[in-house]
mmCIF file of C-alpha atoms and ligand atoms in Angstrom:
data_model
loop_
_atom_site.group_PDB
_atom_site.id
_atom_site.type_symbol
_atom_site.label_atom_id
_atom_site.label_comp_id
_atom_site.label_asym_id
_atom_site.label_seq_id
_atom_site.Cartn_x
_atom_site.Cartn_y
_atom_site.Cartn_z
ATOM 1 C CA UNK A 548 35.922 -9.324 16.819
ATOM 2 C CA UNK A 549 33.938 -9.473 13.637
ATOM 3 C CA UNK A 550 31.157 -11.215 11.830
ATOM 4 C CA UNK A 551 33.205 -13.844 10.015
ATOM 5 C CA UNK A 552 31.376 -16.526 11.968
ATOM 6 C CA UNK A 553 30.559 -19.271 9.483
ATOM 7 C CA UNK A 554 27.636 -20.338 11.660
ATOM 8 C CA UNK A 555 25.747 -17.239 10.530
ATOM 9 C CA UNK A 556 25.229 -18.920 7.166
ATOM 10 C CA UNK A 557 23.123 -22.029 6.583
ATOM 11 C CA UNK A 558 23.771 -24.653 3.914
ATOM 12 C CA UNK A 559 21.264 -25.065 1.056
ATOM 13 C CA UNK A 560 19.948 -28.235 2.740
ATOM 14 C CA UNK A 561 19.452 -26.342 6.010
ATOM 15 C CA UNK A 562 17.609 -23.549 4.225
ATOM 16 C CA UNK A 563 15.212 -26.101 2.778
ATOM 17 C CA UNK A 564 14.475 -27.355 6.313
ATOM 18 C CA UNK A 565 13.335 -23.857 7.256
ATOM 19 C CA UNK A 566 10.519 -23.811 4.682
ATOM 20 C CA UNK A 567 8.055 -25.920 6.667
ATOM 21 C CA UNK A 568 8.347 -24.080 9.998
ATOM 22 C CA UNK A 569 8.018 -20.816 8.118
ATOM 23 C CA UNK A 570 4.824 -21.871 6.368
ATOM 24 C CA UNK A 571 3.385 -23.316 9.569
ATOM 25 C CA UNK A 572 4.063 -20.042 11.368
ATOM 26 C CA UNK A 573 2.291 -18.207 8.539
ATOM 27 C CA UNK A 574 -0.697 -20.557 8.761
ATOM 28 C CA UNK A 575 -1.004 -20.100 12.527
ATOM 29 C CA UNK A 576 -0.902 -16.322 12.207
ATOM 30 C CA UNK A 577 -3.441 -16.382 9.387
ATOM 31 C CA UNK A 578 -5.851 -18.384 11.557
ATOM 32 C CA UNK A 579 -5.389 -16.013 14.490
ATOM 33 C CA UNK A 580 -5.918 -13.011 12.261
ATOM 34 C CA UNK A 581 -9.252 -14.415 11.049
ATOM 35 C CA UNK A 582 -10.349 -14.963 14.648
ATOM 36 C CA UNK A 583 -9.563 -11.489 16.011
ATOM 37 C CA UNK A 584 -12.871 -9.799 16.804
ATOM 38 C CA UNK A 585 -14.574 -8.075 19.723
ATOM 39 C CA UNK A 586 -15.330 -10.511 22.536
ATOM 40 C CA UNK A 587 -12.490 -12.925 21.836
ATOM 41 C CA UNK A 588 -9.879 -13.391 24.543
ATOM 42 C CA UNK A 589 -6.175 -13.443 23.814
ATOM 43 C CA UNK A 590 -6.050 -16.917 25.375
ATOM 44 C CA UNK A 591 -8.545 -18.128 22.756
ATOM 45 C CA UNK A 592 -6.249 -16.751 20.063
ATOM 46 C CA UNK A 593 -3.370 -18.621 21.662
ATOM 47 C CA UNK A 594 -5.303 -21.898 21.512
ATOM 48 C CA UNK A 595 -6.059 -21.367 17.814
ATOM 49 C CA UNK A 596 -2.390 -20.841 17.004
ATOM 50 C CA UNK A 597 -1.325 -23.864 19.031
ATOM 51 C CA UNK A 598 -3.882 -26.114 17.296
ATOM 52 C CA UNK A 599 -2.713 -25.058 13.831
ATOM 53 C CA UNK A 600 0.929 -25.642 14.700
ATOM 54 C CA UNK A 601 0.384 -29.037 16.331
ATOM 55 C CA UNK A 602 -2.014 -30.204 13.598
ATOM 56 C CA UNK A 603 0.675 -29.263 11.076
ATOM 57 C CA UNK A 604 3.238 -31.467 12.769
ATOM 58 C CA UNK A 605 5.117 -28.698 14.542
ATOM 59 C CA UNK A 606 5.581 -27.380 18.058
ATOM 60 C CA UNK A 607 5.116 -23.849 19.404
ATOM 61 C CA UNK A 608 8.668 -22.560 19.846
ATOM 62 C CA UNK A 609 7.788 -19.693 22.201
ATOM 63 C CA UNK A 610 7.163 -22.390 24.843
ATOM 64 C CA UNK A 611 10.864 -23.213 24.681
ATOM 65 C CA UNK A 612 11.706 -19.801 26.112
ATOM 66 C CA UNK A 613 12.351 -20.379 29.826
ATOM 67 C CA UNK A 614 9.354 -19.215 31.841
ATOM 68 C CA UNK A 615 7.031 -18.761 28.852
ATOM 69 C CA UNK A 616 4.101 -21.120 28.504
ATOM 70 C CA UNK A 617 2.183 -19.942 25.456
ATOM 71 C CA UNK A 618 2.163 -20.188 21.659
ATOM 72 C CA UNK A 619 1.711 -16.510 20.851
ATOM 73 C CA UNK A 620 2.528 -13.152 22.311
ATOM 74 C CA UNK A 621 -0.460 -10.799 22.155
ATOM 75 C CA UNK A 622 0.380 -7.152 22.707
ATOM 76 C CA UNK A 623 -2.536 -4.704 22.737
ATOM 77 C CA UNK A 624 -2.479 -0.922 22.237
ATOM 78 C CA UNK A 625 0.366 0.527 24.377
ATOM 79 C CA UNK A 626 1.945 -2.920 24.688
ATOM 80 C CA UNK A 627 4.841 -3.262 22.239
ATOM 81 C CA UNK A 628 5.856 -6.926 22.391
ATOM 82 C CA UNK A 629 5.855 -10.022 24.649
ATOM 83 C CA UNK A 630 2.279 -9.637 25.919
ATOM 84 C CA UNK A 631 1.079 -12.839 27.587
ATOM 85 C CA UNK A 632 -2.227 -14.281 26.353
ATOM 86 C CA UNK A 633 -4.912 -14.513 29.014
ATOM 87 C CA UNK A 634 -8.381 -13.351 29.971
ATOM 88 C CA UNK A 635 -8.076 -9.998 28.198
ATOM 89 C CA UNK A 636 -11.051 -9.490 25.897
ATOM 90 C CA UNK A 637 -10.518 -7.804 22.542
ATOM 91 C CA UNK A 638 -12.713 -4.711 22.224
ATOM 92 C CA UNK A 639 -13.577 -2.492 19.229
ATOM 93 C CA UNK A 640 -10.759 -0.131 18.343
ATOM 94 C CA UNK A 641 -7.980 -2.288 19.818
ATOM 95 C CA UNK A 642 -4.616 -2.411 18.074
ATOM 96 C CA UNK A 643 -3.609 -6.048 18.464
ATOM 97 C CA UNK A 644 -0.111 -7.330 17.685
ATOM 98 C CA UNK A 645 0.339 -11.096 17.456
ATOM 99 C CA UNK A 646 3.766 -12.730 17.426
ATOM 100 C CA UNK A 647 4.135 -16.478 16.877
ATOM 101 C CA UNK A 648 6.635 -19.147 15.943
ATOM 102 C CA UNK A 649 6.589 -22.796 14.921
ATOM 103 C CA UNK A 650 9.337 -25.381 15.160
ATOM 104 C CA UNK A 651 9.471 -28.338 12.772
ATOM 105 C CA UNK A 652 12.200 -30.988 13.039
ATOM 106 C CA UNK A 653 14.289 -28.614 15.114
ATOM 107 C CA UNK A 654 14.086 -25.626 12.744
ATOM 108 C CA UNK A 655 12.203 -22.437 13.489
ATOM 109 C CA UNK A 656 9.918 -19.783 12.053
ATOM 110 C CA UNK A 657 9.040 -16.447 13.679
ATOM 111 C CA UNK A 658 6.635 -13.768 12.444
ATOM 112 C CA UNK A 659 4.209 -11.118 13.671
ATOM 113 C CA UNK A 660 1.467 -8.818 12.459
ATOM 114 C CA UNK A 661 -0.676 -6.025 13.860
ATOM 115 C CA UNK A 662 -4.355 -5.404 13.172
ATOM 116 C CA UNK A 663 -6.849 -2.750 14.231
ATOM 117 C CA UNK A 664 -10.328 -3.884 15.259
ATOM 118 C CA UNK A 665 -12.913 -1.645 13.557
ATOM 119 C CA UNK A 666 -14.871 0.780 15.726
ATOM 120 C CA UNK A 667 -17.201 3.317 14.088
ATOM 121 C CA UNK A 668 -17.518 5.096 17.461
ATOM 122 C CA UNK A 669 -13.836 6.158 17.514
ATOM 123 C CA UNK A 670 -12.859 6.776 13.951
ATOM 124 C CA UNK A 671 -9.907 9.062 14.644
ATOM 125 C CA UNK A 672 -8.308 6.637 17.070
ATOM 126 C CA UNK A 673 -8.818 3.757 14.651
ATOM 127 C CA UNK A 674 -7.345 5.800 11.783
ATOM 128 C CA UNK A 675 -4.314 6.678 13.898
ATOM 129 C CA UNK A 676 -3.745 3.073 14.896
ATOM 130 C CA UNK A 677 -4.209 1.866 11.317
ATOM 131 C CA UNK A 678 -1.707 4.427 10.071
ATOM 132 C CA UNK A 679 0.785 3.280 12.701
ATOM 133 C CA UNK A 680 0.330 -0.369 11.743
ATOM 134 C CA UNK A 681 0.531 0.408 8.018
ATOM 135 C CA UNK A 682 3.714 2.450 8.449
ATOM 136 C CA UNK A 683 5.281 -0.369 10.483
ATOM 137 C CA UNK A 684 4.310 -2.970 7.885
ATOM 138 C CA UNK A 685 5.669 -0.776 5.082
ATOM 139 C CA UNK A 686 8.956 -0.410 6.943
ATOM 140 C CA UNK A 687 9.202 -4.190 7.327
ATOM 141 C CA UNK A 688 8.801 -4.702 3.580
ATOM 142 C CA UNK A 689 11.264 -1.898 2.880
ATOM 143 C CA UNK A 690 13.764 -3.714 5.096
ATOM 144 C CA UNK A 691 13.086 -7.042 3.362
ATOM 145 C CA UNK A 692 13.448 -5.410 -0.064
ATOM 146 C CA UNK A 693 16.750 -3.895 1.022
ATOM 147 C CA UNK A 694 17.997 -7.341 2.055
ATOM 148 C CA UNK A 695 17.521 -8.515 -1.541
ATOM 149 C CA UNK A 696 20.332 -6.272 -2.782
ATOM 150 C CA UNK A 697 22.260 -5.498 0.412
ATOM 151 C CA UNK A 698 25.963 -6.175 0.791
ATOM 152 C CA UNK A 699 25.863 -5.619 4.548
ATOM 153 C CA UNK A 700 23.054 -6.480 6.955
ATOM 154 C CA UNK A 701 22.900 -2.979 8.411
ATOM 155 C CA UNK A 702 21.421 -1.771 5.112
ATOM 156 C CA UNK A 703 18.175 -3.362 6.331
ATOM 157 C CA UNK A 704 17.949 -1.093 9.365
ATOM 158 C CA UNK A 705 18.766 1.938 7.250
ATOM 159 C CA UNK A 706 15.904 1.076 4.887
ATOM 160 C CA UNK A 707 13.493 0.620 7.803
ATOM 161 C CA UNK A 708 14.519 3.973 9.266
ATOM 162 C CA UNK A 709 14.232 5.712 5.894
ATOM 163 C CA UNK A 710 10.800 4.181 5.344
ATOM 164 C CA UNK A 711 9.597 5.650 8.648
ATOM 165 C CA UNK A 712 11.247 9.025 8.127
ATOM 166 C CA UNK A 713 8.497 11.623 8.476
ATOM 167 C CA UNK A 714 5.861 9.057 9.465
ATOM 168 C CA UNK A 715 3.446 10.689 11.890
ATOM 169 C CA UNK A 716 -0.180 11.192 12.822
ATOM 170 C CA UNK A 717 -1.641 14.531 13.793
ATOM 171 C CA UNK A 718 1.800 16.093 13.912
ATOM 172 C CA UNK A 719 3.240 13.507 16.345
ATOM 173 C CA UNK A 720 6.182 11.582 14.890
ATOM 174 C CA UNK A 721 6.266 7.826 15.105
ATOM 175 C CA UNK A 722 9.176 6.342 17.074
ATOM 176 C CA UNK A 723 11.311 3.272 16.290
ATOM 177 C CA UNK A 724 11.916 1.093 19.350
ATOM 178 C CA UNK A 725 15.643 0.541 19.866
ATOM 179 C CA UNK A 726 15.681 -1.691 22.966
ATOM 180 C CA UNK A 727 14.511 -4.728 20.980
ATOM 181 C CA UNK A 728 15.755 -5.918 17.586
ATOM 182 C CA UNK A 729 15.361 -8.603 14.976
ATOM 183 C CA UNK A 730 17.712 -11.577 14.939
ATOM 184 C CA UNK A 731 19.131 -14.529 13.102
ATOM 185 C CA UNK A 732 16.974 -17.646 13.172
ATOM 186 C CA UNK A 733 17.568 -21.330 12.514
ATOM 187 C CA UNK A 734 17.982 -24.216 14.938
ATOM 188 C CA UNK A 735 17.189 -21.655 17.623
ATOM 189 C CA UNK A 736 14.505 -19.018 17.340
ATOM 190 C CA UNK A 737 16.937 -16.313 18.427
ATOM 191 C CA UNK A 738 20.439 -16.432 16.973
ATOM 192 C CA UNK A 739 23.142 -14.013 15.961
ATOM 193 C CA UNK A 740 23.257 -11.588 14.313
ATOM 194 C CA UNK A 741 21.040 -8.832 15.717
ATOM 195 C CA UNK A 742 18.999 -7.034 13.050
ATOM 196 C CA UNK A 743 18.611 -3.384 13.955
ATOM 197 C CA UNK A 744 15.546 -1.411 12.941
ATOM 198 C CA UNK A 745 17.498 1.803 12.511
ATOM 199 C CA UNK A 746 20.716 3.018 10.939
ATOM 200 C CA UNK A 747 23.858 1.757 12.670
ATOM 201 C CA UNK A 748 27.416 2.409 11.592
ATOM 202 C CA UNK A 749 30.375 0.095 11.900
ATOM 203 C CA UNK A 750 30.928 -3.584 11.264
ATOM 204 C CA UNK A 751 27.952 -5.549 10.006
ATOM 205 C CA UNK A 752 27.625 -9.112 8.702
ATOM 206 C CA UNK A 753 27.878 -9.780 4.983
ATOM 207 C CA UNK A 754 24.591 -10.521 3.278
ATOM 208 C CA UNK A 755 25.201 -13.715 1.346
ATOM 209 C CA UNK A 756 23.522 -17.076 0.690
ATOM 210 C CA UNK A 757 22.687 -18.904 3.891
ATOM 211 C CA UNK A 758 21.820 -15.856 5.983
ATOM 212 C CA UNK A 759 18.375 -16.179 7.590
ATOM 213 C CA UNK A 760 17.040 -13.299 9.635
ATOM 214 C CA UNK A 761 13.849 -12.318 11.438
ATOM 215 C CA UNK A 762 13.261 -8.665 10.614
ATOM 216 C CA UNK A 763 10.825 -7.058 13.056
ATOM 217 C CA UNK A 764 10.279 -3.322 13.352
ATOM 218 C CA UNK A 765 8.449 -2.166 16.482
ATOM 219 C CA UNK A 766 7.076 1.340 16.071
ATOM 220 C CA UNK A 767 5.181 3.671 18.411
ATOM 221 C CA UNK A 768 2.948 6.652 17.851
ATOM 222 C CA UNK A 769 5.145 8.596 20.279
ATOM 223 C CA UNK A 770 8.255 8.008 22.388
ATOM 224 C CA UNK A 771 10.552 5.014 22.293
ATOM 225 C CA UNK A 772 11.025 4.561 26.041
ATOM 226 C CA UNK A 773 9.532 1.333 27.369
ATOM 227 C CA UNK A 774 9.212 -0.730 30.515
ATOM 228 C CA UNK A 775 8.397 -4.335 31.405
ATOM 229 C CA UNK A 776 5.140 -4.880 33.289
ATOM 230 C CA UNK A 777 4.831 -6.727 36.613
ATOM 231 C CA UNK A 778 4.186 -9.990 34.708
ATOM 232 C CA UNK A 779 7.921 -9.882 33.819
ATOM 233 C CA UNK A 780 7.178 -10.229 30.091
ATOM 234 C CA UNK A 781 4.925 -7.564 28.593
ATOM 235 C CA UNK A 782 6.825 -4.560 27.229
ATOM 236 C CA UNK A 783 4.783 -1.334 27.134
ATOM 237 C CA UNK A 784 5.466 2.251 26.103
ATOM 238 C CA UNK A 785 6.299 4.646 28.936
ATOM 239 C CA UNK A 786 4.078 7.366 27.464
ATOM 240 C CA UNK A 787 1.082 5.038 27.110
ATOM 241 C CA UNK A 788 0.873 5.650 23.369
ATOM 242 C CA UNK A 789 0.283 2.853 20.906
ATOM 243 C CA UNK A 790 2.788 0.442 19.380
ATOM 244 C CA UNK A 791 2.708 -1.824 16.323
ATOM 245 C CA UNK A 792 4.892 -4.816 15.459
ATOM 246 C CA UNK A 793 5.411 -6.606 12.146
ATOM 247 C CA UNK A 794 7.881 -9.436 11.518
ATOM 248 C CA UNK A 795 8.959 -11.963 8.921
ATOM 249 C CA UNK A 796 11.691 -14.598 8.760
ATOM 250 C CA UNK A 797 13.619 -14.177 5.508
ATOM 251 C CA UNK A 798 16.220 -16.404 3.840
ATOM 252 C CA UNK A 799 19.005 -15.263 1.530
ATOM 253 C CA UNK A 800 20.008 -17.972 -0.940
ATOM 254 C CA UNK A 801 21.850 -18.505 -4.196
ATOM 255 C CA UNK A 802 18.967 -17.258 -6.345
ATOM 256 C CA UNK A 803 17.705 -14.377 -4.214
ATOM 257 C CA UNK A 804 15.567 -13.985 -1.112
ATOM 258 C CA UNK A 805 12.474 -15.837 0.093
ATOM 259 C CA UNK A 806 10.155 -14.750 2.885
ATOM 260 C CA UNK A 807 9.783 -18.026 4.766
ATOM 261 C CA UNK A 808 6.806 -16.863 6.842
ATOM 262 C CA UNK A 809 4.705 -15.635 3.907
ATOM 263 C CA UNK A 810 2.700 -18.190 1.925
ATOM 264 C CA UNK A 811 3.807 -16.560 -1.351
ATOM 265 C CA UNK A 812 7.379 -15.910 -0.265
ATOM 266 C CA UNK A 813 6.581 -12.209 -0.094
ATOM 267 C CA UNK A 814 5.826 -11.885 -3.825
ATOM 268 C CA UNK A 815 2.744 -9.702 -3.536
ATOM 269 C CA UNK A 816 4.122 -7.256 -0.976
ATOM 270 C CA UNK A 817 7.527 -7.015 -2.644
ATOM 271 C CA UNK A 818 6.213 -6.452 -6.195
ATOM 272 C CA UNK A 819 5.651 -2.694 -5.727
ATOM 273 C CA UNK A 820 9.218 -2.465 -4.421
ATOM 274 C CA UNK A 821 10.614 -4.094 -7.548
ATOM 275 C CA UNK A 822 11.748 -7.273 -5.812
ATOM 276 C CA UNK A 823 10.782 -10.741 -7.023
ATOM 277 C CA UNK A 824 11.418 -13.402 -4.375
ATOM 278 C CA UNK A 825 12.824 -16.730 -5.532
ATOM 279 C CA UNK A 826 11.830 -20.081 -4.015
ATOM 280 C CA UNK A 827 14.637 -21.807 -2.143
ATOM 281 C CA UNK A 828 16.286 -24.211 -4.593
HETATM 282 MG MG1 LIG B 1968 8.525 -12.879 16.782
HETATM 283 MG MG1 LIG B 1969 11.588 -12.423 16.396
#
């Protein structure tokens, strides 16, 4: 068994078809981010994302997951991923992670961000949550930067792990979730290969033009053990400590890499890391 599977690599024409769903995913997440405030329900955020995607000529791809009926996943505080939007009201101090994907003409985007709602009444908690989100975001960009020069895909996970090495708050080390990983993306939202958020040894796919991956570190302010709630979807930390989640879909092509789910291809965030993304030719 190996990773010689030609289907891991898209043609230049296929890569071009992934630009629109990527940008539409970015637009939906941007709209949700602007709307996150105390008093808003996660179901209202879901409706905003769905409207942006449908108005842009796409379809919410999370709805294609059997048994899932929403556009976003909204995971708050100790929830890591796969939180179902509903009547939950955002309150000051919440750490909100939003995951979303758009499909256009059968091709998919997938991305996520975390944000902390300001709360002057609990400054330490807010600072801790912000530090967790920032460290997770930094690790995502470190992983994306690594992809730009990687020979093997597992260099991405090593870069994410290295980025989070020593990350902590108040003496408690942050933990990298291992039970969930990133993934290839294309005609389906979830494809081979898995993209680990930590160092793994052994065979790993070649990084070469045509590879498109969703890189998505999930990081906690404590342990990495998790469980699924009674709703059969929401994944939460066992220790009740917070979790953050950041994700982008990234294409490798003949002239470099391009972050499909960032409006600028990742240029601004990658500049400090010495990586200049190149538009898909
Ligand atoms: Mg996602
Ligand atoms: Mg994903």
